[in-house]
PDB file of C-alpha atoms in Angstrom:
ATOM      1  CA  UNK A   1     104.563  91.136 110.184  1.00  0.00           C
ATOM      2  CA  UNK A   2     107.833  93.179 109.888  1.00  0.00           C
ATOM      3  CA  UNK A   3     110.425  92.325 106.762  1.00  0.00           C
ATOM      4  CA  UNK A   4     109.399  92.241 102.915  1.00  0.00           C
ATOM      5  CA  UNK A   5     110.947  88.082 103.413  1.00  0.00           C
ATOM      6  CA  UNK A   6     108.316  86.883 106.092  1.00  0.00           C
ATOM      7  CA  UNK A   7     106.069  88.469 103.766  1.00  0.00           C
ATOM      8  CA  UNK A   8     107.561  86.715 100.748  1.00  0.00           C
ATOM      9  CA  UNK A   9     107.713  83.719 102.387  1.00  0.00           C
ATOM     10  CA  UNK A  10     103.973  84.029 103.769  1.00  0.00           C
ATOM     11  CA  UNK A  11     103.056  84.359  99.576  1.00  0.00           C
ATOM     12  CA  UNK A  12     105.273  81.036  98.800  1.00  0.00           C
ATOM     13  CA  UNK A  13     102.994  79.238 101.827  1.00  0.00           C
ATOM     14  CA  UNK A  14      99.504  80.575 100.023  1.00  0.00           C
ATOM     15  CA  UNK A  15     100.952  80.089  96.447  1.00  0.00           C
ATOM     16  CA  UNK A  16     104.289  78.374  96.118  1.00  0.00           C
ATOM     17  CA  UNK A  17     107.109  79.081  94.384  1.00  0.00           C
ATOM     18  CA  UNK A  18     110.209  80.568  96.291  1.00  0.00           C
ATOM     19  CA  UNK A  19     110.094  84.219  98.259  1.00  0.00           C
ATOM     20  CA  UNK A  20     112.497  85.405  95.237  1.00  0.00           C
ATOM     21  CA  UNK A  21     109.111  85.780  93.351  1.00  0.00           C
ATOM     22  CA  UNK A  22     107.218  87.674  95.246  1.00  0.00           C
ATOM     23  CA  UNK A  23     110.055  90.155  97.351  1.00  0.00           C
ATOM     24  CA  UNK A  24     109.852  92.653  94.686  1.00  0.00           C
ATOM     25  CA  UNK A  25     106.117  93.080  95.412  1.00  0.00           C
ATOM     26  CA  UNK A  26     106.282  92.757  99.026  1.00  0.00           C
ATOM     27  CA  UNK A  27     109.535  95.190  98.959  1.00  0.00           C
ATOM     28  CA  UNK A  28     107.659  97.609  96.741  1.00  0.00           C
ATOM     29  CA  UNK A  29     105.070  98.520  99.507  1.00  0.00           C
ATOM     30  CA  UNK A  30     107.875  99.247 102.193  1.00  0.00           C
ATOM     31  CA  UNK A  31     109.992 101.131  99.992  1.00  0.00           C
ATOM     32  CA  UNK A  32     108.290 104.492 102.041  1.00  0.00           C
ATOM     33  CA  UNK A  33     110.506 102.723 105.198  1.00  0.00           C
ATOM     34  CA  UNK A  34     113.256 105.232 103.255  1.00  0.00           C
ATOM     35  CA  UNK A  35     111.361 108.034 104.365  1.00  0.00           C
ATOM     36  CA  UNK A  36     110.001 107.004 107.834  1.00  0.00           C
ATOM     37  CA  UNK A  37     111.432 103.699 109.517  1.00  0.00           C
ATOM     38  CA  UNK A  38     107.988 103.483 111.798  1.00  0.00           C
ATOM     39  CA  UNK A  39     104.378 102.490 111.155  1.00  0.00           C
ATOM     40  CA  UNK A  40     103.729 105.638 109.643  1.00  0.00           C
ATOM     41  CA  UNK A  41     105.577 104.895 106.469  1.00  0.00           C
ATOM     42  CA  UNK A  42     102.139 102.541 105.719  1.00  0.00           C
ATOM     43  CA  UNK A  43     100.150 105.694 105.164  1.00  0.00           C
ATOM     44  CA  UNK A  44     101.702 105.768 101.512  1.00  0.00           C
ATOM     45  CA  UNK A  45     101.111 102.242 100.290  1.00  0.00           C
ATOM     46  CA  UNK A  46      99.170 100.280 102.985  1.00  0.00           C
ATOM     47  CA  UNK A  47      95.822 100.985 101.515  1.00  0.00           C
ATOM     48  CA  UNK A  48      92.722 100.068  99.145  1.00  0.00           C
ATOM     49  CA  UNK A  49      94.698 102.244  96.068  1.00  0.00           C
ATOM     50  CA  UNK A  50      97.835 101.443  97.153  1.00  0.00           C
ATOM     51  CA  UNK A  51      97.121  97.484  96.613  1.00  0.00           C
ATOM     52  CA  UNK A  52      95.607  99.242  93.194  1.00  0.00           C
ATOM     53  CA  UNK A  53      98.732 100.837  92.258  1.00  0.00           C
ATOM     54  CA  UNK A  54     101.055  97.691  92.846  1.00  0.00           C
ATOM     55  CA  UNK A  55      98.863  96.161  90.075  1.00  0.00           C
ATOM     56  CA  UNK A  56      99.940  98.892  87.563  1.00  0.00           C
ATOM     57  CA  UNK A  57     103.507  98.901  88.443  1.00  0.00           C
ATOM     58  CA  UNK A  58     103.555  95.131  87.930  1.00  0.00           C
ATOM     59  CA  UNK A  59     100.702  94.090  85.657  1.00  0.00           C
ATOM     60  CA  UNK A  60      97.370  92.265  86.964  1.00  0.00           C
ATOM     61  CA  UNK A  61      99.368  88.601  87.601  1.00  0.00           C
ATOM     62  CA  UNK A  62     103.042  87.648  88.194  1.00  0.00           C
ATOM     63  CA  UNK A  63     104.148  83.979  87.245  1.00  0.00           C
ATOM     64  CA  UNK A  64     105.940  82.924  89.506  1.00  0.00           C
ATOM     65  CA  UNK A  65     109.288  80.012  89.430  1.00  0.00           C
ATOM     66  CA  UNK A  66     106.772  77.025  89.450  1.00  0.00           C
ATOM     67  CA  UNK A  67     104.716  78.774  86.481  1.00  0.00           C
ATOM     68  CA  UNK A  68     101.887  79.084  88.219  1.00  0.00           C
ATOM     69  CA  UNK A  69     100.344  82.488  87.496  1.00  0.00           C
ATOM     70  CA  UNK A  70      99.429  84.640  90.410  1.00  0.00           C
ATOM     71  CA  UNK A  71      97.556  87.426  90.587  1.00  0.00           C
ATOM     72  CA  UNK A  72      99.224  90.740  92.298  1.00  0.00           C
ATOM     73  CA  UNK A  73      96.191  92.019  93.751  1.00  0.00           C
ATOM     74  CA  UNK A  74      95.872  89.173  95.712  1.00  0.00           C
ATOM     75  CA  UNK A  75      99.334  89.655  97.085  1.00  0.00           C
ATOM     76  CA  UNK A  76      99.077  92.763  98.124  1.00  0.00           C
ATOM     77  CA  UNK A  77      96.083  91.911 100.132  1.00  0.00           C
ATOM     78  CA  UNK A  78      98.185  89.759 101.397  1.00  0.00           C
ATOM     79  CA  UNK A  79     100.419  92.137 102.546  1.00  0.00           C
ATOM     80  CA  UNK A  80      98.349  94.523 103.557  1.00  0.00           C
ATOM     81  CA  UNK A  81      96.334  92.424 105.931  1.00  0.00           C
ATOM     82  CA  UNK A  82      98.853  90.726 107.654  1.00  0.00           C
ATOM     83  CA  UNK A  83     100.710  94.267 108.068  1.00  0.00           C
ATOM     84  CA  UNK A  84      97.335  95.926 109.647  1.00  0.00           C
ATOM     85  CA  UNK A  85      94.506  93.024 109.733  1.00  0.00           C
ATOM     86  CA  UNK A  86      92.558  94.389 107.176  1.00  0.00           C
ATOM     87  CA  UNK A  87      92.364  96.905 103.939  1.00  0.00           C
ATOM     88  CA  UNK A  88      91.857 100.400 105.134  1.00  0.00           C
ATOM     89  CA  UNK A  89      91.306 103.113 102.425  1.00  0.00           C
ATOM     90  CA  UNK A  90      93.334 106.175 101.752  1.00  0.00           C
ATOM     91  CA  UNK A  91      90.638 108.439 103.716  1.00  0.00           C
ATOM     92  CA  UNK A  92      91.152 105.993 106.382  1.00  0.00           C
ATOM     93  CA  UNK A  93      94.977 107.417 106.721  1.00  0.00           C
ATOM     94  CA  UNK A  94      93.597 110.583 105.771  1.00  0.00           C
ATOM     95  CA  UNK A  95      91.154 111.185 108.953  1.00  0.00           C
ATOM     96  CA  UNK A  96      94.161 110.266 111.232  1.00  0.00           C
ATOM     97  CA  UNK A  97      95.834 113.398 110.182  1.00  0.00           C
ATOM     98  CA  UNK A  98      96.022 116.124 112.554  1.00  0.00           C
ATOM     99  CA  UNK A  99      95.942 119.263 109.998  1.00  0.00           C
ATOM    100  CA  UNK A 100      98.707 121.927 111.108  1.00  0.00           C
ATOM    101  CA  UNK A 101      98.660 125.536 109.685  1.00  0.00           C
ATOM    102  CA  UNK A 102     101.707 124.806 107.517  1.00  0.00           C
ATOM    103  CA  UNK A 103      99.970 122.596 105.686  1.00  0.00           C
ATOM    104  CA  UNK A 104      96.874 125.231 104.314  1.00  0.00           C
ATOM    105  CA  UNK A 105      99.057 127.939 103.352  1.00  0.00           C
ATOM    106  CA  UNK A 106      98.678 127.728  99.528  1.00  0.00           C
ATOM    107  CA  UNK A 107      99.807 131.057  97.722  1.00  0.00           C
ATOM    108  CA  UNK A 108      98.296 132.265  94.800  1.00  0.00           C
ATOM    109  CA  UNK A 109     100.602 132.393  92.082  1.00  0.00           C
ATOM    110  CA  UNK A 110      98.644 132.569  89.190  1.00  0.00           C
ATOM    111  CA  UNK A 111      98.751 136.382  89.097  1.00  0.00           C
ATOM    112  CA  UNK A 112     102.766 136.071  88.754  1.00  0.00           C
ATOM    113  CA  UNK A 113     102.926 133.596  86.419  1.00  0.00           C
ATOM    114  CA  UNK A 114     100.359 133.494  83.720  1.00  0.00           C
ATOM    115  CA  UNK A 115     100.846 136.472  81.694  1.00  0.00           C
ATOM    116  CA  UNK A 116      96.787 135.636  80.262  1.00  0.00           C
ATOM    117  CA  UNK A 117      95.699 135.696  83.963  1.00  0.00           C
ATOM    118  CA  UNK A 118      92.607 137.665  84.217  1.00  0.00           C
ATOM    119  CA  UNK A 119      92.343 140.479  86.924  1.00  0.00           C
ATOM    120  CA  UNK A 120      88.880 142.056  87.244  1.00  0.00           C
ATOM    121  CA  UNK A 121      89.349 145.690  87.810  1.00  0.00           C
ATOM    122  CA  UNK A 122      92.761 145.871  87.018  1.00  0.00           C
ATOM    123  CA  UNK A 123      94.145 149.798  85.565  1.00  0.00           C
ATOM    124  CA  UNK A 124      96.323 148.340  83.330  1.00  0.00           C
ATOM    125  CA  UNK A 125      96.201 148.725  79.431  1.00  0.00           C
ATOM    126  CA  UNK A 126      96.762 144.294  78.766  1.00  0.00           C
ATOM    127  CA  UNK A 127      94.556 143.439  81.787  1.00  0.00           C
ATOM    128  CA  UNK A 128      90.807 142.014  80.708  1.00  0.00           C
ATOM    129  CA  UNK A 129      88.139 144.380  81.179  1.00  0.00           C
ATOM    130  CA  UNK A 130      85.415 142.810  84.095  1.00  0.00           C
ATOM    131  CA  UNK A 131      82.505 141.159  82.411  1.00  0.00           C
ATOM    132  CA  UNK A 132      79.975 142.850  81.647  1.00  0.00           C
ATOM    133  CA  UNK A 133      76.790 142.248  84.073  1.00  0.00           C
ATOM    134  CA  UNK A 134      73.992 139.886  82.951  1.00  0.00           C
ATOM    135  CA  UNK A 135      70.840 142.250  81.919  1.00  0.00           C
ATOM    136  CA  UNK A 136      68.171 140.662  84.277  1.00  0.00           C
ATOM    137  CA  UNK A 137      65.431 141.624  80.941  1.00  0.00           C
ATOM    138  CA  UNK A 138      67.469 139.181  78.977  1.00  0.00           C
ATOM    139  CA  UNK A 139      67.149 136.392  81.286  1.00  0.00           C
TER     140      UNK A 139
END
């Protein structure tokens, strides 16, 4: 579909009112556009939790100029489908992901951070002592 308005205006066709109602929703999913002005930008919104999340940032209904009460879920549905012809799920975006080494490379920093961090067979005098092993007879 393209622009937040077509959207808005695709809502006022399925529910009335005027596109002023509904832009904020439809604007709210393509906010990512700030981050990457191509398809990919969809990966953070244009899902199953993203339609999910649009209900929490603006309540389960909106009511709209003509008072009739609409409910946001349904809108971003809306949205969604007419943006990628159906609802994919998160792990949908997920599995198109081509993992790089980059993105793995998680560091440890417990040890240099947490002054209660336990080390197991550490020399030092404030270091925890390892566990003792489980007696087997005990058991």
């Amino acid at each position: 579909m393209g622009h937040c308005y077509h959207h808005a205006l695709s809502s006022v066709r399925k529910w009335g009112g005027a596109a002023e109602d509904y832009l904020p929703l439809h604007q709210w999913f393509d906010e990512s556009k700030a981050i990457t002005a191509d398809f990919r930008h969809r990966a953070l919104r244009h899902h199953a939790e993203g339609i999910f999340m649009l209900e929490r940032f603006f309540g389960p209904t909106i009511t709209i100029s003509t008072g009739r009460v609409v409910p946001v879920r349904l809108i971003g549905e809306q949205h969604v489908v007419e943006d990628l012809g159906f609802i994919p799920s998160f792990a949908d975006w997920v599995r198109c992901i081509r993992p790089q080494p980059w993105m793995g490379r998680a560091q440890p920093i417990h040890k240099l951070v947490d002054p209660f961090a336990v080390t197991y067979g550490a020399s030092t005098d404030h270091a925890c002592a390892a566990p003792p092993p489980l007696d087997a007879s005990a058991a």
